[in-house]
Amino acid sequence: MCHAASDLECYTDLVHRPQTSKTAKMHVLRLRRNGRRLSKLKKMKMKNLKLYKQNKTIIEENERLRNKARLLHQENKALFSQILIQQLYSNITIN
């Protein structure tokens, strides 16, 4: 829509308007695509960090449980040896 006084001015505006070249359009598309890639890369890095933290938490919990299991095993062995000793004394006193 031209608001110029004559049609000639409208025509020259159309002819002399800078047009974007195909390579410029491709460049813009490439930049947009790279922006999406960067966004995906950023999302992937955030997900990786989240999984890393979860893994670290699981490993720490596993270590705590392993230590607790070791202590319970030691306690179980001690109680079992006490039971054996009591049975030996009871057998000796009966006989």
Tab-separated table of C-alpha atoms in Angstrom:
chain	number	residue	atom	x	y	z
A	1	MET	CA	0.000	0.000	0.000
A	2	CYS	CA	1.588	3.139	-1.152
A	3	HIS	CA	0.482	6.531	0.121
A	4	ALA	CA	2.631	8.499	-2.279
A	5	ALA	CA	1.230	11.153	-4.534
A	6	SER	CA	2.013	9.328	-7.724
A	7	ASP	CA	2.101	5.721	-8.832
A	8	LEU	CA	5.669	6.234	-10.031
A	9	GLU	CA	6.935	6.733	-6.463
A	10	CYS	CA	5.175	3.536	-5.369
A	11	TYR	CA	6.796	1.647	-8.233
A	12	THR	CA	10.279	2.896	-7.388
A	13	ASP	CA	9.765	1.965	-3.738
A	14	LEU	CA	8.987	-1.604	-4.793
A	15	VAL	CA	11.904	-1.816	-7.209
A	16	HIS	CA	14.491	-0.361	-4.838
A	17	ARG	CA	13.379	-2.158	-1.727
A	18	PRO	CA	16.257	-4.262	-0.386
A	19	GLN	CA	15.344	-7.894	-0.708
A	20	THR	CA	16.820	-10.669	1.336
A	21	SER	CA	18.821	-13.121	-0.694
A	22	LYS	CA	18.331	-16.852	-0.557
A	23	THR	CA	21.631	-17.254	1.287
A	24	ALA	CA	20.553	-14.683	3.873
A	25	LYS	CA	17.308	-16.575	4.402
A	26	MET	CA	19.265	-19.813	4.722
A	27	HIS	CA	21.569	-18.120	7.216
A	28	VAL	CA	18.594	-17.033	9.324
A	29	LEU	CA	17.116	-20.535	9.175
A	30	ARG	CA	20.469	-22.044	10.153
A	31	LEU	CA	20.748	-19.664	13.111
A	32	ARG	CA	17.242	-20.587	14.250
A	33	ARG	CA	18.037	-24.288	13.888
A	34	ASN	CA	21.281	-23.822	15.841
A	35	GLY	CA	19.325	-21.983	18.502
A	36	ARG	CA	17.031	-24.982	18.813
A	37	ARG	CA	20.049	-27.278	18.960
A	38	LEU	CA	21.553	-25.146	21.704
A	39	SER	CA	18.269	-25.261	23.541
A	40	LYS	CA	18.172	-29.053	23.190
A	41	LEU	CA	21.814	-29.247	24.266
A	42	LYS	CA	21.063	-27.095	27.296
A	43	LYS	CA	18.082	-29.291	28.186
A	44	MET	CA	20.232	-32.396	27.753
A	45	LYS	CA	22.941	-30.940	30.002
A	46	MET	CA	20.367	-30.090	32.666
A	47	LYS	CA	18.901	-33.583	32.473
A	48	ASN	CA	22.405	-35.060	32.672
A	49	LEU	CA	23.153	-32.956	35.752
A	50	LYS	CA	19.881	-34.039	37.375
A	51	LEU	CA	20.651	-37.705	36.671
A	52	TYR	CA	24.197	-37.242	38.002
A	53	LYS	CA	22.852	-35.825	41.267
A	54	GLN	CA	20.320	-38.655	41.570
A	55	ASN	CA	23.062	-41.201	40.914
A	56	LYS	CA	25.306	-39.590	43.522
A	57	THR	CA	22.472	-39.681	46.078
A	58	ILE	CA	21.799	-43.351	45.308
A	59	ILE	CA	25.492	-44.194	45.666
A	60	GLU	CA	25.657	-42.411	49.038
A	61	GLU	CA	22.526	-44.218	50.251
A	62	ASN	CA	23.991	-47.523	49.040
A	63	GLU	CA	27.170	-46.851	51.013
A	64	ARG	CA	25.177	-46.073	54.179
A	65	LEU	CA	23.112	-49.242	53.752
A	66	ARG	CA	26.256	-51.297	53.130
A	67	ASN	CA	27.794	-50.010	56.379
A	68	LYS	CA	24.573	-50.696	58.256
A	69	ALA	CA	24.439	-54.242	56.825
A	70	ARG	CA	28.069	-54.804	57.873
A	71	LEU	CA	27.300	-53.693	61.439
A	72	LEU	CA	24.181	-55.874	61.574
A	73	HIS	CA	26.202	-58.839	60.311
A	74	GLN	CA	28.798	-58.310	63.036
A	75	GLU	CA	26.043	-58.050	65.656
A	76	ASN	CA	24.414	-61.212	64.286
A	77	LYS	CA	27.706	-63.114	64.522
A	78	ALA	CA	28.222	-61.921	68.101
A	79	LEU	CA	24.701	-62.941	69.148
A	80	PHE	CA	25.072	-66.315	67.425
A	81	SER	CA	28.329	-66.984	69.267
A	82	GLN	CA	26.638	-66.060	72.566
A	83	ILE	CA	23.841	-68.536	71.829
A	84	LEU	CA	26.392	-71.256	71.063
A	85	ILE	CA	28.237	-70.549	74.301
A	86	GLN	CA	24.982	-70.700	76.284
A	87	GLN	CA	24.071	-74.012	74.642
A	88	LEU	CA	27.514	-75.434	75.438
A	89	TYR	CA	27.208	-74.412	79.111
A	90	SER	CA	23.692	-75.782	79.338
A	91	ASN	CA	24.837	-79.095	77.824
A	92	ILE	CA	27.755	-79.259	80.244
A	93	THR	CA	25.578	-78.572	83.283
A	94	ILE	CA	22.947	-81.117	82.221
A	95	ASN	CA	25.476	-83.902	81.655
